[in-house]
Coordinates of C-alpha atoms and ligand atoms in Angstrom, one line a residue:
M1326 CA 50.9 54.9 -46.3
H1327 CA 49.3 52.1 -44.3
K1328 CA 52.4 50.3 -42.9
K1329 CA 52.0 46.8 -41.4
W1330 CA 54.4 44.1 -40.5
W1331 CA 52.5 41.5 -42.5
K1332 CA 53.1 43.5 -45.6
E1333 CA 56.8 43.4 -45.1
V1334 CA 57.3 39.7 -44.4
V1335 CA 57.9 36.7 -46.6
V1336 CA 55.9 33.6 -45.7
Y1337 CA 57.2 30.1 -46.1
Q1338 CA 54.5 27.4 -46.3
I1339 CA 55.2 24.0 -44.7
Y1340 CA 53.2 20.8 -45.5
P1341 CA 54.4 19.0 -42.3
R1342 CA 53.6 15.5 -43.6
S1343 CA 56.2 16.0 -46.4
F1344 CA 58.8 18.3 -44.8
Y1345 CA 61.1 16.2 -42.6
D1346 CA 60.6 12.9 -40.7
S1347 CA 62.5 12.8 -37.4
N1348 CA 61.5 9.3 -36.2
G1349 CA 61.6 7.1 -39.3
D1350 CA 57.9 6.3 -39.6
G1351 CA 57.8 7.8 -43.1
I1352 CA 55.7 10.9 -42.1
G1353 CA 57.1 14.4 -41.6
D1354 CA 56.5 15.7 -38.1
L1355 CA 56.9 18.7 -35.7
P1356 CA 60.3 17.7 -34.3
G1357 CA 61.4 17.4 -37.9
I1358 CA 60.3 21.0 -38.5
I1359 CA 62.2 22.2 -35.4
Q1360 CA 65.4 20.5 -36.8
K1361 CA 65.1 22.5 -40.0
L1362 CA 64.4 26.0 -38.5
D1363 CA 68.0 27.1 -39.0
Y1364 CA 67.6 26.3 -42.7
L1365 CA 64.6 28.6 -42.8
K1366 CA 66.5 31.2 -40.8
E1367 CA 69.3 31.0 -43.4
L1368 CA 66.8 31.5 -46.2
G1369 CA 65.5 34.6 -44.4
V1370 CA 61.8 34.1 -44.2
N1371 CA 59.9 35.7 -41.4
V1372 CA 56.7 33.7 -41.1
I1373 CA 55.9 30.0 -41.4
W1374 CA 52.4 28.9 -42.4
L1375 CA 51.8 25.4 -41.2
N1376 CA 49.2 23.3 -43.0
P1377 CA 46.9 21.6 -40.5
I1378 CA 48.6 19.8 -37.6
Y1379 CA 45.4 19.1 -35.5
K1380 CA 44.2 15.7 -34.6
S1381 CA 42.8 14.1 -37.7
P1382 CA 42.0 10.7 -39.3
N1383 CA 43.6 12.1 -42.4
A1384 CA 40.9 11.5 -45.0
D1385 CA 42.2 14.8 -46.5
N1386 CA 45.6 15.1 -44.8
G1387 CA 44.6 17.1 -41.8
Y1388 CA 41.8 19.2 -43.4
D1389 CA 39.4 16.8 -41.7
I1390 CA 39.9 17.7 -38.0
S1391 CA 38.6 15.5 -35.2
S1392 CA 39.9 17.7 -32.4
Y1393 CA 41.0 21.4 -32.7
Y1394 CA 42.8 21.2 -29.3
D1395 CA 45.1 18.3 -30.1
I1396 CA 48.0 17.6 -32.3
M1397 CA 47.8 14.8 -35.0
D1398 CA 49.3 11.6 -33.6
E1399 CA 51.8 11.2 -36.5
F1400 CA 53.0 14.8 -36.1
G1401 CA 53.9 14.7 -32.4
T1402 CA 52.5 16.2 -29.2
M1403 CA 51.4 19.5 -27.8
E1404 CA 54.8 19.8 -26.1
D1405 CA 56.4 19.5 -29.5
F1406 CA 54.2 22.2 -30.8
D1407 CA 55.0 24.5 -27.9
K1408 CA 58.7 23.9 -28.5
L1409 CA 58.3 24.6 -32.2
L1410 CA 56.6 27.9 -31.4
Q1411 CA 59.3 28.8 -28.9
E1412 CA 62.2 27.8 -31.2
A1413 CA 60.7 29.7 -34.1
H1414 CA 60.1 32.8 -32.1
K1415 CA 63.6 32.6 -30.8
R1416 CA 64.8 32.9 -34.4
G1417 CA 62.5 35.8 -35.2
I1418 CA 60.1 33.6 -37.2
K1419 CA 56.4 33.8 -36.7
I1420 CA 53.9 30.9 -36.9
V1421 CA 50.6 31.1 -38.7
M1422 CA 48.2 28.2 -38.4
D1423 CA 45.7 26.8 -40.8
L1424 CA 42.2 27.4 -39.6
V1425 CA 39.8 24.8 -41.0
V1426 CA 36.3 25.7 -39.9
N1427 CA 34.0 25.3 -42.9
H1428 CA 33.9 21.6 -41.9
T1429 CA 35.2 19.2 -39.4
S1430 CA 36.0 15.5 -39.6
D1431 CA 33.0 13.1 -39.2
E1432 CA 35.0 11.8 -36.2
H1433 CA 34.8 15.1 -34.4
K1434 CA 32.8 14.8 -31.2
W1435 CA 30.3 17.4 -32.4
F1436 CA 29.5 15.3 -35.4
L1437 CA 29.5 12.0 -33.5
E1438 CA 26.8 13.6 -31.3
S1439 CA 25.0 15.2 -34.1
R1440 CA 24.5 12.0 -36.0
K1441 CA 23.0 10.2 -33.0
S1442 CA 19.4 11.5 -33.2
K1443 CA 17.3 14.3 -34.7
D1444 CA 16.9 16.0 -31.4
N1445 CA 20.6 15.8 -30.2
P1446 CA 21.8 19.2 -29.0
Y1447 CA 24.5 19.1 -31.7
R1448 CA 22.2 18.2 -34.5
D1449 CA 22.1 21.8 -35.7
F1450 CA 25.9 22.1 -35.7
Y1451 CA 25.8 20.6 -39.2
F1452 CA 23.4 20.5 -42.2
W1453 CA 21.0 17.5 -41.8
R1454 CA 18.1 17.3 -44.3
P1455 CA 15.6 14.7 -45.4
G1456 CA 16.0 13.3 -48.9
K1457 CA 13.9 14.5 -51.9
N1458 CA 12.3 12.1 -54.4
G1459 CA 14.3 9.2 -53.2
G1460 CA 17.6 11.1 -53.6
P1461 CA 19.7 13.8 -51.8
P1462 CA 18.1 17.1 -50.6
N1463 CA 19.5 19.0 -53.6
N1464 CA 21.7 18.6 -56.7
W1465 CA 24.9 20.1 -55.3
T1466 CA 28.1 18.3 -56.1
S1467 CA 31.3 17.9 -54.0
F1468 CA 34.7 19.4 -54.7
F1469 CA 36.0 15.9 -54.5
S1470 CA 33.5 14.3 -57.0
G1471 CA 30.1 12.9 -56.5
P1472 CA 27.1 14.4 -54.6
A1473 CA 27.7 16.9 -51.8
W1474 CA 25.3 14.8 -49.6
E1475 CA 25.7 11.6 -47.7
Y1476 CA 22.9 9.5 -46.4
D1477 CA 23.0 8.3 -42.8
E1478 CA 20.9 5.2 -42.0
L1479 CA 20.6 5.8 -38.3
T1480 CA 18.3 8.8 -38.6
G1481 CA 17.3 8.4 -42.2
E1482 CA 18.6 11.9 -43.2
Y1483 CA 21.5 13.3 -45.3
Y1484 CA 24.3 15.6 -44.2
L1485 CA 26.1 18.2 -46.4
H1486 CA 29.8 17.8 -47.2
L1487 CA 31.2 20.2 -49.8
F1488 CA 34.4 18.2 -49.7
A1489 CA 35.0 14.6 -48.8
V1490 CA 32.3 12.4 -47.2
K1491 CA 34.4 12.5 -44.0
Q1492 CA 34.3 16.4 -44.0
P1493 CA 30.7 17.4 -42.9
D1494 CA 30.1 21.2 -43.3
L1495 CA 29.5 23.2 -40.1
N1496 CA 26.4 25.2 -39.8
W1497 CA 27.6 28.8 -39.2
D1498 CA 24.1 30.1 -38.9
N1499 CA 24.1 28.4 -35.5
P1500 CA 25.5 31.0 -33.0
K1501 CA 26.8 28.1 -30.8
V1502 CA 29.0 26.9 -33.6
R1503 CA 30.5 30.4 -34.1
Q1504 CA 31.1 30.7 -30.3
E1505 CA 32.9 27.4 -30.2
I1506 CA 35.1 28.4 -33.1
Y1507 CA 36.0 31.8 -31.6
K1508 CA 36.8 30.1 -28.3
M1509 CA 39.2 27.7 -30.1
M1510 CA 40.8 30.5 -32.0
K1511 CA 41.5 32.5 -28.8
W1512 CA 42.9 29.4 -27.2
W1513 CA 45.6 29.1 -30.0
L1514 CA 46.2 32.9 -30.1
D1515 CA 46.7 32.9 -26.3
K1516 CA 49.4 30.3 -26.8
G1517 CA 51.2 32.9 -28.9
I1518 CA 50.6 31.9 -32.5
D1519 CA 50.8 34.8 -35.0
G1520 CA 47.9 34.4 -37.3
F1521 CA 45.6 32.2 -39.3
R1522 CA 45.3 31.0 -42.9
M1523 CA 41.6 30.4 -43.2
D1524 CA 40.6 27.4 -45.3
V1525 CA 37.8 28.1 -47.8
I1526 CA 36.6 30.8 -45.5
N1527 CA 34.2 32.3 -48.1
L1528 CA 32.1 29.2 -48.2
I1529 CA 30.9 29.3 -44.6
S1530 CA 27.5 31.0 -45.3
K1531 CA 25.0 29.0 -47.3
V1532 CA 21.8 30.4 -48.9
E1533 CA 18.8 29.6 -46.7
G1534 CA 16.8 26.6 -48.0
L1535 CA 19.8 25.2 -49.8
P1536 CA 18.1 25.5 -53.2
D1537 CA 18.8 23.3 -56.2
D1538 CA 21.3 24.8 -58.6
K1539 CA 19.5 24.5 -61.9
E1540 CA 21.9 26.9 -63.6
G1541 CA 24.9 24.9 -62.5
E1542 CA 23.4 21.7 -63.7
K1543 CA 23.2 23.2 -67.2
Q1544 CA 26.8 24.4 -67.1
G1545 CA 28.3 21.2 -65.7
G1546 CA 31.4 21.3 -63.5
L1547 CA 30.9 21.9 -59.8
I1548 CA 27.2 22.4 -59.0
G1549 CA 25.9 24.5 -56.2
F1550 CA 28.7 27.1 -55.5
R1551 CA 26.5 30.1 -56.4
Y1552 CA 24.5 29.2 -53.2
Y1553 CA 27.5 29.2 -50.8
A1554 CA 30.5 31.0 -52.3
N1555 CA 30.5 34.5 -50.8
G1556 CA 27.2 33.6 -49.2
P1557 CA 24.6 36.0 -47.7
R1558 CA 26.0 36.2 -44.2
V1559 CA 29.7 35.7 -44.7
H1560 CA 30.7 39.3 -44.0
E1561 CA 28.5 39.5 -40.9
Y1562 CA 30.3 36.4 -39.6
L1563 CA 33.8 37.6 -40.4
Q1564 CA 33.1 41.0 -38.9
E1565 CA 31.9 39.3 -35.8
M1566 CA 35.0 37.1 -35.7
N1567 CA 37.1 40.2 -36.1
R1568 CA 35.3 42.0 -33.3
E1569 CA 35.4 39.1 -30.9
V1570 CA 38.8 37.6 -31.7
L1571 CA 41.1 38.9 -34.4
S1572 CA 41.0 42.6 -33.3
K1573 CA 42.3 41.7 -29.9
Y1574 CA 45.7 40.4 -31.2
D1575 CA 48.5 41.7 -33.4
I1576 CA 48.3 38.9 -36.0
M1577 CA 48.0 38.3 -39.7
T1578 CA 45.1 36.7 -41.5
V1579 CA 44.8 35.4 -45.0
G1580 CA 41.6 33.8 -46.3
E1581 CA 41.6 31.1 -48.9
T1582 CA 38.8 32.2 -51.2
P1583 CA 37.8 30.4 -54.4
F1584 CA 35.3 32.3 -56.7
V1585 CA 36.3 35.8 -55.8
T1586 CA 36.8 38.7 -58.2
P1587 CA 38.7 41.9 -57.1
E1588 CA 35.4 43.6 -56.5
I1589 CA 34.2 40.8 -54.1
A1590 CA 37.7 40.7 -52.5
K1591 CA 37.5 44.3 -51.5
L1592 CA 34.6 43.4 -49.2
Y1593 CA 36.9 41.0 -47.3
V1594 CA 40.1 43.0 -47.1
E1595 CA 39.5 46.7 -47.3
Y1596 CA 41.0 48.2 -44.1
D1597 CA 37.7 49.8 -42.9
R1598 CA 35.8 46.6 -43.3
N1599 CA 37.6 44.9 -40.4
E1600 CA 37.5 41.4 -41.8
L1601 CA 40.8 39.9 -43.1
N1602 CA 44.2 41.2 -44.1
M1603 CA 44.5 39.4 -47.4
L1604 CA 43.2 36.6 -49.6
F1605 CA 44.4 33.8 -51.8
H1606 CA 42.3 34.2 -55.0
F1607 CA 42.4 31.7 -57.8
E1608 CA 42.2 33.8 -61.0
H1609 CA 45.7 33.1 -62.1
M1610 CA 45.3 29.4 -61.1
D1611 CA 42.4 29.2 -63.5
M1612 CA 44.3 30.7 -66.5
D1613 CA 45.3 27.3 -67.8
C1614 CA 42.1 25.4 -67.6
S1615 CA 38.4 25.8 -68.5
G1616 CA 35.4 24.7 -66.6
S1617 CA 37.3 22.5 -64.2
K1618 CA 40.9 22.1 -63.1
W1619 CA 41.2 18.8 -65.1
N1620 CA 40.4 20.5 -68.4
I1621 CA 43.8 21.9 -69.3
K1622 CA 44.6 24.5 -71.9
P1623 CA 47.8 26.6 -72.5
W1624 CA 48.1 29.8 -70.5
K1625 CA 49.1 33.2 -71.8
L1626 CA 51.5 35.8 -70.3
T1627 CA 49.1 38.6 -71.2
D1628 CA 46.5 36.9 -69.1
L1629 CA 48.8 36.6 -66.1
K1630 CA 49.8 40.3 -66.5
K1631 CA 46.2 41.4 -66.8
I1632 CA 45.1 39.5 -63.7
M1633 CA 48.0 40.6 -61.5
Y1634 CA 47.7 44.2 -62.6
K1635 CA 43.9 44.2 -62.1
W1636 CA 44.3 42.9 -58.6
Y1637 CA 47.0 45.4 -57.8
L1638 CA 44.9 48.3 -59.0
A1639 CA 41.7 47.1 -57.3
L1640 CA 43.3 46.8 -53.8
K1641 CA 45.8 49.7 -54.1
D1642 CA 45.8 51.9 -51.0
K1643 CA 42.6 50.1 -49.7
G1644 CA 43.7 46.5 -49.1
W1645 CA 46.5 44.1 -49.7
N1646 CA 47.4 41.3 -52.0
S1647 CA 49.0 37.9 -51.3
L1648 CA 51.3 36.5 -54.0
Y1649 CA 51.7 32.8 -54.8
L1650 CA 52.3 30.6 -57.8
N1651 CA 52.0 27.3 -56.1
N1652 CA 51.0 25.6 -52.8
H1653 CA 49.9 22.2 -51.5
D1654 CA 46.9 22.1 -53.8
Q1655 CA 48.7 23.1 -57.0
P1656 CA 51.3 21.7 -59.4
R1657 CA 54.9 23.0 -58.9
M1658 CA 55.2 26.4 -60.4
V1659 CA 58.4 25.8 -62.4
S1660 CA 56.7 22.9 -64.2
R1661 CA 53.6 24.9 -64.8
F1662 CA 54.7 28.4 -65.6
G1663 CA 58.4 27.9 -66.3
N1664 CA 60.5 25.2 -68.0
D1665 CA 61.5 22.3 -65.7
K1666 CA 64.0 20.9 -68.2
E1667 CA 66.8 22.9 -69.8
Y1668 CA 65.8 26.2 -68.1
R1669 CA 64.7 24.9 -64.7
V1670 CA 67.1 27.1 -62.7
E1671 CA 66.6 30.2 -64.8
S1672 CA 62.8 30.0 -64.9
A1673 CA 62.6 29.2 -61.2
K1674 CA 64.5 32.4 -60.5
L1675 CA 62.5 34.3 -63.0
L1676 CA 59.2 33.3 -61.3
A1677 CA 60.8 34.2 -58.0
T1678 CA 61.7 37.6 -59.3
L1679 CA 58.0 38.3 -60.2
L1680 CA 56.8 37.1 -56.8
H1681 CA 59.3 39.1 -54.8
T1682 CA 59.2 42.4 -56.8
W1683 CA 55.4 42.7 -57.3
Q1684 CA 53.3 44.4 -54.6
G1685 CA 51.9 42.0 -52.0
T1686 CA 53.1 39.5 -49.4
P1687 CA 55.0 36.6 -51.1
Y1688 CA 54.3 33.0 -50.1
I1689 CA 57.0 30.4 -50.8
Y1690 CA 55.8 26.8 -50.9
Q1691 CA 58.4 24.3 -49.4
G1692 CA 60.8 23.1 -52.1
E1693 CA 60.0 26.1 -54.4
E1694 CA 63.2 27.7 -53.1
I1695 CA 65.3 24.9 -54.6
G1696 CA 63.3 24.7 -57.8
M1697 CA 61.5 21.4 -57.1
T1698 CA 59.4 20.2 -60.0
N1699 CA 56.3 18.1 -60.7
C1700 CA 56.9 14.4 -60.2
K1701 CA 56.5 11.7 -62.8
F1702 CA 53.8 9.3 -61.5
E1703 CA 53.9 6.0 -63.3
S1704 CA 50.6 4.5 -62.2
I1705 CA 47.5 5.3 -60.2
D1706 CA 48.8 3.4 -57.2
E1707 CA 51.4 6.0 -56.7
F1708 CA 48.9 8.8 -55.9
R1709 CA 47.7 9.5 -52.4
D1710 CA 45.4 12.5 -52.6
I1711 CA 41.6 12.0 -52.1
E1712 CA 40.7 14.5 -54.8
T1713 CA 42.9 12.7 -57.3
L1714 CA 41.6 9.2 -56.4
N1715 CA 37.9 10.1 -56.4
W1716 CA 38.2 11.9 -59.7
Y1717 CA 40.0 8.9 -61.2
K1718 CA 37.3 6.5 -60.1
E1719 CA 34.6 8.7 -61.5
M1720 CA 36.4 9.0 -64.8
K1721 CA 37.0 5.3 -65.0
K1722 CA 33.3 4.8 -64.7
L1723 CA 32.9 7.0 -67.7
G1724 CA 35.2 4.7 -69.6
K1725 CA 38.3 6.8 -69.7
S1726 CA 41.6 5.0 -70.1
D1727 CA 44.4 5.0 -67.5
E1728 CA 46.7 6.4 -70.1
E1729 CA 44.5 9.4 -70.7
L1730 CA 43.9 10.0 -67.0
L1731 CA 47.6 9.6 -66.0
E1732 CA 48.5 12.3 -68.5
I1733 CA 46.2 14.8 -66.9
L1734 CA 47.1 13.8 -63.4
N1735 CA 50.8 14.1 -64.2
K1736 CA 50.1 17.8 -64.9
R1737 CA 47.4 18.5 -62.3
S1738 CA 47.3 16.2 -59.2
R1739 CA 47.8 17.9 -55.8
D1740 CA 50.4 15.1 -55.1
H1741 CA 53.0 17.0 -57.2
A1742 CA 53.3 19.4 -54.3
R1743 CA 53.2 16.7 -51.7
T1744 CA 56.1 14.5 -52.6
P1745 CA 58.8 14.8 -49.8
M1746 CA 61.1 17.8 -49.5
Q1747 CA 64.4 16.9 -51.1
W1748 CA 67.1 17.5 -48.5
D1749 CA 70.0 15.6 -50.0
D1750 CA 71.0 12.9 -52.4
S1751 CA 70.9 10.0 -49.9
E1752 CA 68.1 7.4 -50.0
N1753 CA 64.6 9.0 -50.0
A1754 CA 66.1 12.4 -50.5
G1755 CA 67.1 12.4 -46.8
F1756 CA 63.4 13.0 -45.9
T1757 CA 63.1 9.8 -43.9
K1758 CA 65.0 6.8 -42.7
G1759 CA 61.8 4.7 -43.1
T1760 CA 59.4 4.2 -46.0
P1761 CA 58.0 7.6 -47.2
W1762 CA 54.2 7.8 -47.1
I1763 CA 54.3 9.0 -50.7
K1764 CA 56.8 8.5 -53.4
V1765 CA 59.9 10.7 -53.6
N1766 CA 60.5 12.6 -56.8
P1767 CA 63.1 10.5 -58.7
N1768 CA 65.0 13.7 -59.6
Y1769 CA 66.2 14.2 -55.9
K1770 CA 69.8 13.4 -56.7
E1771 CA 69.9 16.4 -59.0
I1772 CA 67.6 18.7 -57.0
N1773 CA 68.1 18.9 -53.3
V1774 CA 68.9 21.3 -50.5
K1775 CA 72.4 20.1 -49.8
K1776 CA 73.4 20.7 -53.4
A1777 CA 71.7 24.1 -53.4
L1778 CA 73.6 25.2 -50.4
E1779 CA 76.9 24.2 -52.0
D1780 CA 76.3 26.2 -55.2
K1781 CA 76.4 30.0 -54.9
N1782 CA 74.3 30.3 -58.1
S1783 CA 71.5 28.1 -56.9
V1784 CA 67.9 28.9 -56.8
F1785 CA 68.2 28.9 -53.0
Y1786 CA 70.7 31.8 -52.9
Y1787 CA 68.6 33.7 -55.4
Y1788 CA 65.6 33.5 -53.1
K1789 CA 67.8 34.5 -50.2
K1790 CA 68.9 37.6 -52.1
L1791 CA 65.4 38.6 -53.0
I1792 CA 64.3 38.2 -49.4
E1793 CA 67.2 40.3 -48.1
F1794 CA 66.4 42.8 -50.8
R1795 CA 62.8 43.2 -49.6
K1796 CA 64.1 44.0 -46.1
R1797 CA 66.3 46.8 -47.3
H1798 CA 64.1 48.4 -50.0
P1799 CA 60.7 49.7 -48.9
V1800 CA 59.9 50.3 -52.6
I1801 CA 59.4 46.6 -52.9
V1802 CA 56.7 46.6 -50.3
Y1803 CA 55.1 50.0 -50.6
G1804 CA 56.0 51.2 -54.1
D1805 CA 53.4 51.6 -56.7
I1806 CA 53.5 49.8 -60.1
Q1807 CA 53.6 51.1 -63.6
M1808 CA 53.3 48.5 -66.4
L1809 CA 55.5 48.5 -69.5
Y1810 CA 55.0 46.2 -72.5
E1811 CA 51.4 45.4 -71.4
N1812 CA 50.4 43.5 -74.5
D1813 CA 53.6 41.6 -75.1
E1814 CA 53.4 37.8 -74.9
K1815 CA 57.1 37.3 -73.8
I1816 CA 58.2 40.3 -71.8
F1817 CA 56.8 41.2 -68.4
A1818 CA 58.1 44.6 -67.3
Y1819 CA 57.2 47.3 -64.9
T1820 CA 58.6 50.0 -62.6
R1821 CA 58.2 50.3 -58.9
N1822 CA 58.1 53.8 -57.3
Y1823 CA 58.2 54.9 -53.7
E1824 CA 59.4 58.2 -52.4
D1825 CA 62.7 58.7 -54.1
E1826 CA 63.4 55.1 -54.9
R1827 CA 62.6 53.6 -58.3
L1828 CA 63.1 50.1 -59.7
L1829 CA 62.8 48.6 -63.2
V1830 CA 61.9 44.9 -63.5
V1831 CA 62.3 43.2 -66.8
M1832 CA 61.6 39.5 -67.4
N1833 CA 61.6 37.3 -70.5
F1834 CA 58.9 34.6 -70.0
S1835 CA 60.0 32.7 -73.1
E1836 CA 62.6 30.2 -74.4
E1837 CA 63.7 32.6 -77.1
E1838 CA 65.8 35.7 -76.8
S1839 CA 63.6 38.7 -76.6
E1840 CA 64.2 42.4 -77.0
F1841 CA 63.3 45.1 -74.6
L1842 CA 63.5 48.7 -75.6
A1843 CA 63.8 50.9 -72.5
P1844 CA 61.9 54.1 -72.4
K1845 CA 64.3 57.0 -72.9
E1846 CA 63.7 58.6 -69.6
I1847 CA 64.9 55.3 -68.0
F1848 CA 68.0 54.4 -69.9
T1849 CA 69.4 58.0 -70.0
Q1850 CA 69.5 57.8 -66.2
K1851 CA 72.1 55.1 -66.2
P1852 CA 70.2 52.5 -64.2
E1853 CA 72.2 50.2 -62.0
L1854 CA 71.8 46.4 -62.2
L1855 CA 70.8 45.0 -58.8
I1856 CA 69.6 41.5 -59.4
S1857 CA 69.8 39.2 -62.4
N1858 CA 69.5 35.4 -63.0
Y1859 CA 72.3 35.3 -65.5
E1860 CA 75.9 36.3 -65.1
I1861 CA 75.9 39.8 -66.7
D1862 CA 77.4 43.0 -65.8
D1863 CA 76.1 45.9 -67.7
N1864 CA 74.1 49.0 -67.3
I1865 CA 71.0 49.4 -69.2
Q1866 CA 71.2 50.4 -72.9
E1867 CA 68.4 51.6 -75.0
K1868 CA 68.0 48.0 -76.2
I1869 CA 68.5 44.9 -74.1
V1870 CA 68.4 41.5 -75.5
L1871 CA 67.1 39.1 -72.8
K1872 CA 68.2 35.5 -72.9
P1873 CA 65.6 32.7 -72.3
Y1874 CA 63.8 33.2 -69.0
E1875 CA 66.2 36.1 -68.1
A1876 CA 65.1 38.4 -65.3
R1877 CA 66.8 41.7 -64.3
V1878 CA 66.0 44.3 -61.6
Y1879 CA 67.6 47.7 -62.0
K1880 CA 67.7 50.7 -59.7
I1881 CA 66.8 53.9 -61.6
Ligands
GLC3276 C1 41.4 23.9 -49.1 C2 42.7 23.3 -48.8 C3 42.7 21.9 -49.4 C4 41.6 21.1 -48.8 C5 40.2 21.8 -48.9 C6 39.2 21.2 -47.9 O1 41.2 24.1 -50.5 O2 43.7 24.1 -49.3 O3 43.9 21.2 -49.3 O4 41.5 19.8 -49.4 O5 40.3 23.2 -48.6 O6 39.6 21.5 -46.6
CA3277 CA1 57.6 11.0 -38.3

């Protein structure tokens, strides 16, 4: 068994802008995080992943970095960061930083230089190309709507930006770019950080010649990705990064990788490849949409089971999975995969049970541990996210109504994840003494940390229990998985097996009571109930009737 500390931990993701504001300017900050470390210690998590905290003009909330060696003004200073690192370590909590190196801000000094003239030494740090037939160099489109190219008057050429206009793509084919990045990574690692979450890391190698994507144009949706997702030199670059940087430290790495299948993922995470420890794939995030994230359709439990089991099998004994159901780019999981009305608490606990009893490293997104939900946005002015705002503008041009667009955004906007953390029932949910940069979810009087800590049956304490459980039962981390009820649309059930420990997990993903018939070899062994999200006290019978969103974990 390939034992590693990063398989045994639970990661807690912090979106600093929305976590806790210590100085009343309406924006969360590093001192705010320090003040809440004891809360995270109480929850029991071992690692914090911080969304970007580097200097940034915030076109995309820190994913547009203007200096990799400085802290964003609104978040504090490098002294604050050093203190955060020290205080976290004191409590046995590691810090993983976001690494955003597919692109920089257009205000980064490399780009400011690069844009000055065609023969500037930094020109080749980015992708500059002359136009074609009076338009951009190719037909690629941006993740944030519109073309992936921006014209720059000064030199009469276009630059590539797969994301916002203010996020020009770095040219990884230039060895100087790679060396600058490795140097910067070492600088942070030498400070003592414990790893990196690598932003869209599988997009860094573009096909030479940046060809037009004819196929993509026919299909619609995002055009161009087949020429840069998992591109020709990406493994060469990651192996180089591993050789020169990662392998020199005892850290964890997780790559954010859209457009990967388990077969492709193996190339990034198999132990003998020396690239990354694990990935965030998107297959389960794509279950409830078709073509693009805005085209919503219902999801099916059998799809979720198939996807999770397929990934488990593919990486079994050769690599490792990360487990998440939401993050700063996704709607809140309880609103999307559970029921955020009458079964909010039950379904939040059910989803937690899945994340913490499947094989892989679980990632909790801030607020998930108290069952925070999507927010009801009343008008377009309440949104802040560039992806949302650009898409809205594009759709308005096509003649769509506000009503229609709001309905989609109220399910899908990234801002659902970004409303402030709900600490208590005082004004602004206790997030800030000033005016919050984005609206607070109006349900904060009902759903908040203070209330959760006062109620022993809260979602919070259920998470705490699952996290403790992981620490005491190696079967959770290292055990293999056998699926039961594979084709059932309501029941998700499996056993976990490791050495002489065996668990049975049974979950009802529906609003109706559902029956589970235990295999004989299980119920005859008088399994013992370890965890459940309803008050029950029974040993397993041949037949169990599960209540809506009920989840149970038994020791066999
Ligand atoms: C990743 C981040 C997202 C960001 C994008 C561009 O997908 O998670 O928040 O907007 O990359 O950096
Ligand atoms: Ca602040």
